[in-house]
């Protein structure tokens, strides 16, 4: 269990926690934007650059072989982490945005035609809206949107009503980065499969708050960013079922992804390399592997339980504050609390909190359609990670009172 006794040991693994911001001990509550990194991650990256630092799949020399070994081992670690059936179903990307663009453009190119329909939801991050919208514009297809209740839950009956013979793909977020809602993705996938429609899951938030088993979920595509699960920025993963990945055309072309090139014709490499054009971020993959090992070693259930406790405690503390409204009250929620204070602009609140050493996110959280549907312009968002404590929530609650005192 993560307890008051061992949390200080866990916190020691994260050097960035040990600093003052505006002369106060930092309270880092912007974990949904990016998590801090344990030392083992930067050590793994440095280890790669200080010793191996070679390109993969190319050289016969010792270091190049070591690089290939390290990169492919990282791929296997990701495979195990999300229980994919085969390591060739794991494509390394720059992150979630990159992975969604890959599927949207590649799937769109081959399978979307004029009049076709793509289903997303009202609570999507721009990364899971704009790529699909672009495909729709290019192909003359239509975006259909699953509505959300006032509590921030998807309306599943309406979701099922959106299917027609023209529906080609569903792409929804596992967990809302604004509301914290954990969507019932297994059910969403089951429903789509009834209509023979594949499903892509944006797991940017999901990967760090739930145990992911892509075979059990039976999702066709699942993607996430390394930096949200204590790994390096610029890394990410697209999982795709082998059948689908075989059928999709390459997204980017160039070195690494080819089998044979002549000026007349090029044949493409096998999976997963078909989707990994150019020199990959080997150091990043090694760093991501270290992050996943750290998370597994700490214990996924431990982490989820700890975050749940923080969410419950934080919700209780913040609910006691008069004039504070929480957005996102779904029954199944991750460690995210979005809120507004009566009569106080979110940016002003965020600025005062920063002066008090507390890092939170303010604004529309790259989800303008959702924010608009809530009838607001943005929120203040606090999001918790494995190293946060209930004492930090106490400091936060006191700081919010201070914000009210200064601006209310
Ligand atoms: N989807 C969701 C739900 C997110 O929270 C984020 C990051 N805020 C993204 C997609 C995009 O992730 P990235 O910027 O790492 O590509």
Short mmCIF file of C-alpha atoms and ligand atoms in Angstrom, two decimals:
data_model
loop_
_atom_site.label_atom_id
_atom_site.label_comp_id
_atom_site.label_asym_id
_atom_site.label_seq_id
_atom_site.Cartn_x
_atom_site.Cartn_y
_atom_site.Cartn_z
CA UNK A 1 0.00 0.00 0.00
CA UNK A 2 1.06 3.58 -0.60
CA UNK A 3 0.82 5.04 2.90
CA UNK A 4 1.99 8.09 4.79
CA UNK A 5 4.96 5.99 5.92
CA UNK A 6 6.29 5.02 2.50
CA UNK A 7 5.14 7.95 0.37
CA UNK A 8 8.22 9.96 1.30
CA UNK A 9 10.35 7.17 -0.12
CA UNK A 10 8.31 7.20 -3.34
CA UNK A 11 8.63 10.98 -3.54
CA UNK A 12 12.41 10.71 -3.27
CA UNK A 13 12.40 8.92 -6.63
CA UNK A 14 11.05 12.12 -8.27
CA UNK A 15 13.74 14.82 -8.06
CA UNK A 16 11.45 17.54 -9.49
CA UNK A 17 9.23 17.31 -6.40
CA UNK A 18 12.05 18.57 -4.27
CA UNK A 19 11.98 22.23 -5.23
CA UNK A 20 10.52 25.50 -4.18
CA UNK A 21 8.29 27.57 -6.44
CA UNK A 22 7.74 31.16 -5.41
CA UNK A 23 9.44 30.39 -2.12
CA UNK A 24 7.04 27.57 -1.29
CA UNK A 25 7.44 23.84 -1.44
CA UNK A 26 6.07 22.83 -4.86
CA UNK A 27 2.67 21.12 -4.91
CA UNK A 28 2.41 19.53 -8.34
CA UNK A 29 -1.23 18.96 -9.30
CA UNK A 30 -0.87 19.16 -13.09
CA UNK A 31 -0.43 15.46 -13.65
CA UNK A 32 -3.11 15.11 -16.32
CA UNK A 33 -0.98 17.45 -18.46
CA UNK A 34 2.22 15.55 -17.75
CA UNK A 35 3.53 13.53 -14.84
CA UNK A 36 6.89 14.12 -13.22
CA UNK A 37 9.54 11.53 -14.03
CA UNK A 38 11.26 9.15 -11.64
CA UNK A 39 15.06 9.27 -11.67
CA UNK A 40 15.22 5.78 -13.25
CA UNK A 41 13.74 7.25 -16.44
CA UNK A 42 16.37 9.94 -16.97
CA UNK A 43 19.04 7.42 -15.93
CA UNK A 44 17.84 4.95 -18.56
CA UNK A 45 17.88 7.64 -21.25
CA UNK A 46 21.32 8.85 -20.20
CA UNK A 47 22.52 5.24 -20.11
CA UNK A 48 21.45 4.75 -23.71
CA UNK A 49 23.12 7.93 -24.96
CA UNK A 50 26.26 7.46 -22.86
CA UNK A 51 26.93 3.94 -24.11
CA UNK A 52 24.85 2.61 -27.00
CA UNK A 53 23.81 5.71 -28.95
CA UNK A 54 23.44 3.90 -32.26
CA UNK A 55 20.75 3.55 -34.85
CA UNK A 56 18.54 0.48 -34.94
CA UNK A 57 17.98 -2.25 -37.53
CA UNK A 58 20.84 -1.01 -39.72
CA UNK A 59 24.40 -1.63 -38.64
CA UNK A 60 26.19 -4.91 -38.15
CA UNK A 61 28.42 -3.33 -35.53
CA UNK A 62 28.11 -4.16 -31.86
CA UNK A 63 26.50 -0.90 -30.69
CA UNK A 64 23.91 -0.92 -33.44
CA UNK A 65 22.95 -4.44 -32.47
CA UNK A 66 22.68 -3.33 -28.85
CA UNK A 67 20.44 -0.45 -29.91
CA UNK A 68 18.17 -2.81 -31.85
CA UNK A 69 18.07 -5.14 -28.88
CA UNK A 70 17.20 -2.29 -26.47
CA UNK A 71 14.52 -0.88 -28.78
CA UNK A 72 12.87 -4.23 -29.44
CA UNK A 73 13.02 -5.11 -25.75
CA UNK A 74 11.20 -1.86 -24.98
CA UNK A 75 8.57 -2.88 -27.51
CA UNK A 76 8.16 -6.25 -25.75
CA UNK A 77 7.82 -4.49 -22.39
CA UNK A 78 5.01 -2.34 -23.78
CA UNK A 79 3.39 -5.44 -25.24
CA UNK A 80 3.42 -7.11 -21.83
CA UNK A 81 2.23 -3.96 -20.06
CA UNK A 82 -0.96 -3.78 -22.13
CA UNK A 83 -1.16 -7.52 -22.77
CA UNK A 84 -1.04 -7.32 -26.56
CA UNK A 85 -0.91 -10.68 -28.31
CA UNK A 86 2.11 -9.88 -30.45
CA UNK A 87 4.94 -7.33 -30.26
CA UNK A 88 4.39 -6.44 -33.93
CA UNK A 89 1.10 -4.86 -32.82
CA UNK A 90 3.06 -2.20 -30.90
CA UNK A 91 4.00 0.86 -32.97
CA UNK A 92 6.21 3.49 -31.37
CA UNK A 93 4.94 7.02 -32.00
CA UNK A 94 5.66 10.53 -30.74
CA UNK A 95 2.59 10.34 -28.50
CA UNK A 96 -1.18 10.09 -28.49
CA UNK A 97 -1.68 12.89 -31.03
CA UNK A 98 0.74 11.24 -33.42
CA UNK A 99 -0.94 7.84 -32.98
CA UNK A 100 -4.44 9.18 -33.61
CA UNK A 101 -3.20 11.03 -36.69
CA UNK A 102 -1.64 7.80 -37.91
CA UNK A 103 -4.90 5.86 -37.64
CA UNK A 104 -7.14 8.70 -38.83
CA UNK A 105 -5.11 9.35 -41.95
CA UNK A 106 -4.22 5.78 -42.76
CA UNK A 107 -7.67 4.34 -42.02
CA UNK A 108 -9.29 7.37 -43.63
CA UNK A 109 -7.26 6.98 -46.81
CA UNK A 110 -8.31 3.38 -47.32
CA UNK A 111 -11.68 2.96 -45.66
CA UNK A 112 -13.50 6.31 -45.52
CA UNK A 113 -15.51 7.44 -48.53
CA UNK A 114 -18.03 10.14 -49.29
CA UNK A 115 -21.10 9.94 -47.06
CA UNK A 116 -19.40 7.68 -44.48
CA UNK A 117 -19.66 8.40 -40.77
CA UNK A 118 -17.19 8.52 -37.88
CA UNK A 119 -18.35 8.48 -34.25
CA UNK A 120 -16.50 10.38 -31.54
CA UNK A 121 -17.78 11.86 -28.26
CA UNK A 122 -18.46 15.28 -26.87
CA UNK A 123 -15.73 14.90 -24.26
CA UNK A 124 -12.83 14.41 -26.67
CA UNK A 125 -9.50 16.19 -26.49
CA UNK A 126 -8.75 18.14 -29.69
CA UNK A 127 -6.28 15.36 -30.54
CA UNK A 128 -9.24 13.01 -31.02
CA UNK A 129 -11.41 15.52 -32.89
CA UNK A 130 -9.29 17.42 -35.39
CA UNK A 131 -7.62 14.46 -37.18
CA UNK A 132 -11.04 12.87 -37.79
CA UNK A 133 -12.54 16.18 -38.83
CA UNK A 134 -9.71 16.62 -41.34
CA UNK A 135 -10.45 13.17 -42.77
CA UNK A 136 -14.15 14.04 -42.97
CA UNK A 137 -13.35 17.24 -44.87
CA UNK A 138 -11.03 15.43 -47.26
CA UNK A 139 -13.43 12.59 -47.94
CA UNK A 140 -16.83 14.23 -47.62
CA UNK A 141 -17.61 12.12 -44.56
CA UNK A 142 -19.54 13.10 -41.43
CA UNK A 143 -18.54 13.33 -37.77
CA UNK A 144 -21.19 12.12 -35.30
CA UNK A 145 -20.91 12.94 -31.63
CA UNK A 146 -21.98 10.94 -28.54
CA UNK A 147 -23.55 13.42 -26.09
CA UNK A 148 -22.61 13.76 -22.44
CA UNK A 149 -24.87 14.14 -19.38
CA UNK A 150 -24.60 16.99 -16.92
CA UNK A 151 -22.57 14.74 -14.62
CA UNK A 152 -20.12 14.13 -17.43
CA UNK A 153 -21.10 10.62 -18.48
CA UNK A 154 -21.58 9.44 -22.06
CA UNK A 155 -25.21 8.76 -23.00
CA UNK A 156 -24.85 5.20 -24.20
CA UNK A 157 -28.40 4.81 -25.59
CA UNK A 158 -27.81 7.75 -27.84
CA UNK A 159 -24.44 6.28 -28.79
CA UNK A 160 -26.09 3.15 -30.11
CA UNK A 161 -28.60 5.26 -32.05
CA UNK A 162 -25.74 6.88 -33.96
CA UNK A 163 -24.87 3.69 -35.86
CA UNK A 164 -25.97 3.39 -39.47
CA UNK A 165 -24.78 1.31 -42.38
CA UNK A 166 -22.38 4.17 -43.09
CA UNK A 167 -20.52 4.07 -39.75
CA UNK A 168 -16.87 3.22 -40.40
CA UNK A 169 -15.06 3.74 -37.10
CA UNK A 170 -15.62 4.85 -33.49
CA UNK A 171 -12.90 6.81 -31.67
CA UNK A 172 -13.44 7.75 -28.03
CA UNK A 173 -11.40 8.66 -25.02
CA UNK A 174 -10.92 6.16 -22.23
CA UNK A 175 -10.83 8.88 -19.55
CA UNK A 176 -11.76 12.55 -19.93
CA UNK A 177 -8.83 14.85 -19.22
CA UNK A 178 -11.30 17.58 -18.17
CA UNK A 179 -13.92 15.74 -16.12
CA UNK A 180 -12.03 12.62 -15.07
CA UNK A 181 -14.90 10.42 -16.27
CA UNK A 182 -13.82 6.82 -16.83
CA UNK A 183 -15.81 5.68 -19.83
CA UNK A 184 -17.18 2.12 -20.06
CA UNK A 185 -14.98 1.38 -23.05
CA UNK A 186 -15.52 -2.37 -22.99
CA UNK A 187 -19.23 -1.80 -23.51
CA UNK A 188 -18.57 0.88 -26.13
CA UNK A 189 -16.37 -1.56 -28.03
CA UNK A 190 -18.89 -4.41 -27.73
CA UNK A 191 -21.65 -2.20 -29.13
CA UNK A 192 -19.53 -1.09 -32.10
CA UNK A 193 -18.51 -4.66 -32.85
CA UNK A 194 -22.18 -5.65 -33.03
CA UNK A 195 -22.28 -3.40 -36.09
CA UNK A 196 -18.88 -4.64 -37.33
CA UNK A 197 -17.35 -1.24 -36.67
CA UNK A 198 -13.77 -1.00 -35.30
CA UNK A 199 -12.95 1.13 -32.25
CA UNK A 200 -9.98 3.32 -31.44
CA UNK A 201 -9.43 4.29 -27.81
CA UNK A 202 -7.56 7.44 -26.84
CA UNK A 203 -5.76 6.15 -23.77
CA UNK A 204 -3.73 9.29 -22.99
CA UNK A 205 -5.34 9.45 -19.54
CA UNK A 206 -6.51 5.83 -19.37
CA UNK A 207 -3.08 4.22 -19.38
CA UNK A 208 -2.12 5.72 -16.03
CA UNK A 209 -5.40 5.17 -14.18
CA UNK A 210 -6.53 1.68 -15.18
CA UNK A 211 -4.90 -1.66 -15.91
CA UNK A 212 -5.06 -2.02 -19.67
CA UNK A 213 -5.57 -5.39 -21.28
CA UNK A 214 -6.12 -4.77 -24.97
CA UNK A 215 -7.09 -8.39 -25.61
CA UNK A 216 -9.71 -8.36 -22.92
CA UNK A 217 -11.02 -4.98 -24.10
CA UNK A 218 -11.00 -6.32 -27.64
CA UNK A 219 -10.25 -2.77 -28.89
CA UNK A 220 -9.00 -2.47 -32.45
CA UNK A 221 -6.63 0.42 -31.62
CA UNK A 222 -5.44 1.84 -28.29
CA UNK A 223 -2.90 4.63 -27.94
CA UNK A 224 -1.14 6.57 -25.22
CA UNK A 225 1.68 9.03 -24.54
CA UNK A 226 4.77 8.09 -22.54
CA UNK A 227 4.91 11.39 -20.69
CA UNK A 228 1.56 10.84 -18.94
CA UNK A 229 2.75 7.59 -17.40
CA UNK A 230 5.97 8.91 -15.86
CA UNK A 231 7.91 8.38 -19.11
CA UNK A 232 9.64 10.74 -21.53
CA UNK A 233 7.98 13.36 -23.70
CA UNK A 234 8.00 12.65 -27.42
CA UNK A 235 7.28 8.96 -26.87
CA UNK A 236 4.04 7.10 -27.33
CA UNK A 237 2.45 3.90 -28.45
CA UNK A 238 -0.17 2.82 -30.90
CA UNK A 239 -1.51 -0.66 -30.33
CA UNK A 240 -3.44 -2.05 -33.28
CA UNK A 241 -4.81 -5.49 -33.95
CA UNK A 242 -2.50 -7.20 -36.40
CA UNK A 243 -5.32 -7.71 -38.93
CA UNK A 244 -6.06 -4.01 -39.01
CA UNK A 245 -2.44 -2.91 -39.10
CA UNK A 246 -1.80 -5.28 -42.01
CA UNK A 247 -4.69 -3.74 -43.92
CA UNK A 248 -3.78 -0.09 -43.28
CA UNK A 249 -1.46 1.73 -45.69
CA UNK A 250 1.69 3.37 -44.26
CA UNK A 251 1.22 6.79 -42.69
CA UNK A 252 4.69 8.21 -43.35
CA UNK A 253 7.23 6.92 -45.82
CA UNK A 254 11.02 6.91 -46.07
CA UNK A 255 13.80 4.89 -44.44
CA UNK A 256 13.17 1.99 -42.02
CA UNK A 257 9.65 1.32 -43.31
CA UNK A 258 10.66 -0.12 -46.69
CA UNK A 259 11.57 -3.56 -47.91
CA UNK A 260 12.79 -2.67 -51.39
CA UNK A 261 13.11 0.61 -53.25
CA UNK A 262 13.54 1.25 -56.96
CA UNK A 263 12.61 4.41 -58.82
CA UNK A 264 9.68 2.51 -60.27
CA UNK A 265 8.25 0.95 -57.12
CA UNK A 266 8.73 0.56 -53.39
CA UNK A 267 7.60 -2.38 -51.28
CA UNK A 268 6.96 -1.86 -47.61
CA UNK A 269 8.50 -3.49 -44.57
CA UNK A 270 6.55 -5.84 -42.33
CA UNK A 271 4.86 -4.86 -39.08
CA UNK A 272 5.58 -2.93 -36.95
CA UNK A 273 8.29 -1.22 -39.06
CA UNK A 274 5.81 -0.33 -41.82
CA UNK A 275 4.56 2.42 -39.50
CA UNK A 276 7.92 3.58 -38.15
CA UNK A 277 9.51 5.66 -40.90
CA UNK A 278 12.87 7.28 -40.09
CA UNK A 279 15.17 7.02 -37.11
CA UNK A 280 13.08 6.19 -34.04
CA UNK A 281 13.39 7.72 -30.59
CA UNK A 282 15.39 4.80 -29.18
CA UNK A 283 16.46 6.65 -26.03
CA UNK A 284 12.81 7.58 -25.48
CA UNK A 285 11.64 3.99 -25.89
CA UNK A 286 14.23 2.87 -23.34
CA UNK A 287 13.05 5.62 -20.99
CA UNK A 288 9.43 4.58 -21.47
CA UNK A 289 10.36 0.99 -20.67
CA UNK A 290 11.96 2.21 -17.42
CA UNK A 291 8.80 4.18 -16.57
CA UNK A 292 6.55 1.14 -17.13
CA UNK A 293 8.88 -0.96 -14.98
CA UNK A 294 8.70 1.69 -12.25
CA UNK A 295 4.90 1.72 -12.36
CA UNK A 296 4.69 -2.09 -12.34
CA UNK A 297 7.16 -2.29 -9.47
CA UNK A 298 5.20 0.29 -7.43
CA UNK A 299 2.07 -1.72 -8.21
CA UNK A 300 -0.77 -0.66 -10.48
CA UNK A 301 -3.49 -1.43 -7.94
CA UNK A 302 -1.56 0.46 -5.27
CA UNK A 303 -1.34 3.50 -7.52
CA UNK A 304 -5.01 3.39 -8.52
CA UNK A 305 -6.15 2.97 -4.92
CA UNK A 306 -3.95 5.82 -3.77
CA UNK A 307 -5.30 8.12 -6.47
CA UNK A 308 -8.84 7.11 -5.64
CA UNK A 309 -8.26 8.04 -2.01
CA UNK A 310 -6.83 11.40 -3.08
CA UNK A 311 -9.83 11.97 -5.35
CA UNK A 312 -12.28 11.18 -2.54
CA UNK A 313 -10.42 13.32 -0.02
CA UNK A 314 -9.94 16.17 -2.50
CA UNK A 315 -13.60 16.12 -3.54
CA UNK A 316 -14.67 16.20 0.10
CA UNK A 317 -12.34 19.08 0.98
CA UNK A 318 -13.17 21.16 -2.08
CA UNK A 319 -16.92 20.56 -1.72
CA UNK A 320 -16.75 22.24 1.68
CA UNK A 321 -15.64 25.49 0.04
CA UNK A 322 -18.55 27.83 -0.52
CA UNK A 323 -18.93 29.08 -4.09
CA UNK A 324 -16.79 26.27 -5.53
CA UNK A 325 -18.42 24.19 -8.24
CA UNK A 326 -16.94 20.91 -9.40
CA UNK A 327 -17.38 19.98 -13.07
CA UNK A 328 -17.46 16.25 -13.67
CA UNK A 329 -19.28 14.17 -11.07
CA UNK A 330 -19.44 10.84 -12.87
CA UNK A 331 -19.85 7.74 -10.73
CA UNK A 332 -16.63 6.29 -12.12
CA UNK A 333 -13.90 8.94 -12.00
CA UNK A 334 -10.11 9.17 -12.09
CA UNK A 335 -8.02 11.55 -9.98
CA UNK A 336 -9.08 14.78 -11.69
CA UNK A 337 -11.01 17.66 -10.11
CA UNK A 338 -12.09 20.46 -12.43
CA UNK A 339 -13.74 23.41 -10.75
CA UNK A 340 -14.62 27.09 -10.81
CA UNK A 341 -14.96 29.63 -8.02
CA UNK A 342 -17.96 31.90 -8.12
CA UNK A 343 -17.10 35.19 -9.81
CA UNK A 344 -13.39 34.37 -10.17
CA UNK A 345 -11.77 33.78 -13.56
CA UNK A 346 -9.90 30.49 -13.83
CA UNK A 347 -6.69 32.20 -14.95
CA UNK A 348 -6.71 34.54 -11.95
CA UNK A 349 -7.25 31.60 -9.61
CA UNK A 350 -4.43 29.67 -11.33
CA UNK A 351 -2.08 32.64 -11.05
CA UNK A 352 -2.64 33.07 -7.31
CA UNK A 353 -2.29 29.33 -6.76
CA UNK A 354 1.03 29.46 -8.63
CA UNK A 355 2.18 32.27 -6.36
CA UNK A 356 1.42 29.89 -3.50
CA UNK A 357 3.60 27.19 -5.06
CA UNK A 358 0.75 25.09 -6.48
CA UNK A 359 0.80 23.94 -10.11
CA UNK A 360 -2.67 23.41 -11.59
CA UNK A 361 -3.99 23.68 -15.12
CA UNK A 362 -6.35 26.45 -16.16
CA UNK A 363 -8.22 26.96 -19.42
CA UNK A 364 -10.13 24.77 -21.83
CA UNK A 365 -7.78 21.78 -21.54
CA UNK A 366 -7.74 21.30 -25.34
CA UNK A 367 -11.41 20.33 -25.23
CA UNK A 368 -13.20 23.43 -26.46
CA UNK A 369 -16.42 21.66 -27.60
CA UNK A 370 -16.86 20.05 -24.16
CA UNK A 371 -16.11 23.27 -22.29
CA UNK A 372 -18.58 25.15 -24.49
CA UNK A 373 -21.28 22.54 -23.84
CA UNK A 374 -20.81 23.15 -20.11
CA UNK A 375 -21.58 26.81 -20.72
CA UNK A 376 -18.23 27.98 -19.37
CA UNK A 377 -14.91 29.20 -20.77
CA UNK A 378 -12.61 26.96 -18.83
CA UNK A 379 -11.89 25.46 -15.44
CA UNK A 380 -9.14 25.13 -12.89
CA UNK A 381 -8.02 21.51 -12.96
CA UNK A 382 -6.18 19.66 -10.23
CA UNK A 383 -5.02 16.17 -11.15
CA UNK A 384 -3.31 13.68 -8.87
CA UNK A 385 -0.50 11.18 -9.27
CA UNK A 386 1.07 8.44 -7.22
CA UNK A 387 3.40 10.84 -5.36
CA UNK A 388 0.72 13.29 -4.19
CA UNK A 389 -0.44 13.35 -0.58
CA UNK A 390 -3.50 14.29 1.44
CA UNK A 391 -1.35 16.96 3.14
CA UNK A 392 -0.90 18.58 -0.25
CA UNK A 393 -4.68 18.59 -0.66
CA UNK A 394 -4.97 20.37 2.70
CA UNK A 395 -2.48 22.99 1.48
CA UNK A 396 -4.45 23.27 -1.76
CA UNK A 397 -7.80 23.74 0.01
CA UNK A 398 -6.29 26.47 2.20
CA UNK A 399 -4.80 28.13 -0.90
CA UNK A 400 -8.22 28.16 -2.58
CA UNK A 401 -9.63 29.97 0.46
CA UNK A 402 -6.81 32.48 0.06
CA UNK A 403 -7.72 32.92 -3.64
CA UNK A 404 -11.31 33.63 -2.58
CA UNK A 405 -10.13 36.09 0.04
CA UNK A 406 -7.97 37.96 -2.47
CA UNK A 407 -10.28 37.91 -5.49
CA UNK A 408 -13.74 37.01 -4.29
N1 LIG B 1 -6.09 12.83 -25.40
C1 LIG B 1 -6.24 13.12 -24.11
C2 LIG B 1 -7.44 12.62 -23.37
C3 LIG B 1 -5.27 13.89 -23.45
O1 LIG B 1 -5.42 14.19 -22.15
C4 LIG B 1 -4.14 14.34 -24.18
C5 LIG B 1 -3.07 15.21 -23.51
N2 LIG B 1 -3.58 16.24 -22.75
C6 LIG B 1 -4.03 14.00 -25.53
C7 LIG B 1 -5.01 13.24 -26.11
C8 LIG B 1 -2.85 14.40 -26.35
O2 LIG B 1 -1.68 13.84 -25.86
P1 LIG B 1 -0.24 14.28 -26.42
O3 LIG B 1 -0.22 15.78 -26.37
O4 LIG B 1 0.72 13.66 -25.48
O5 LIG B 1 -0.15 13.76 -27.82
#
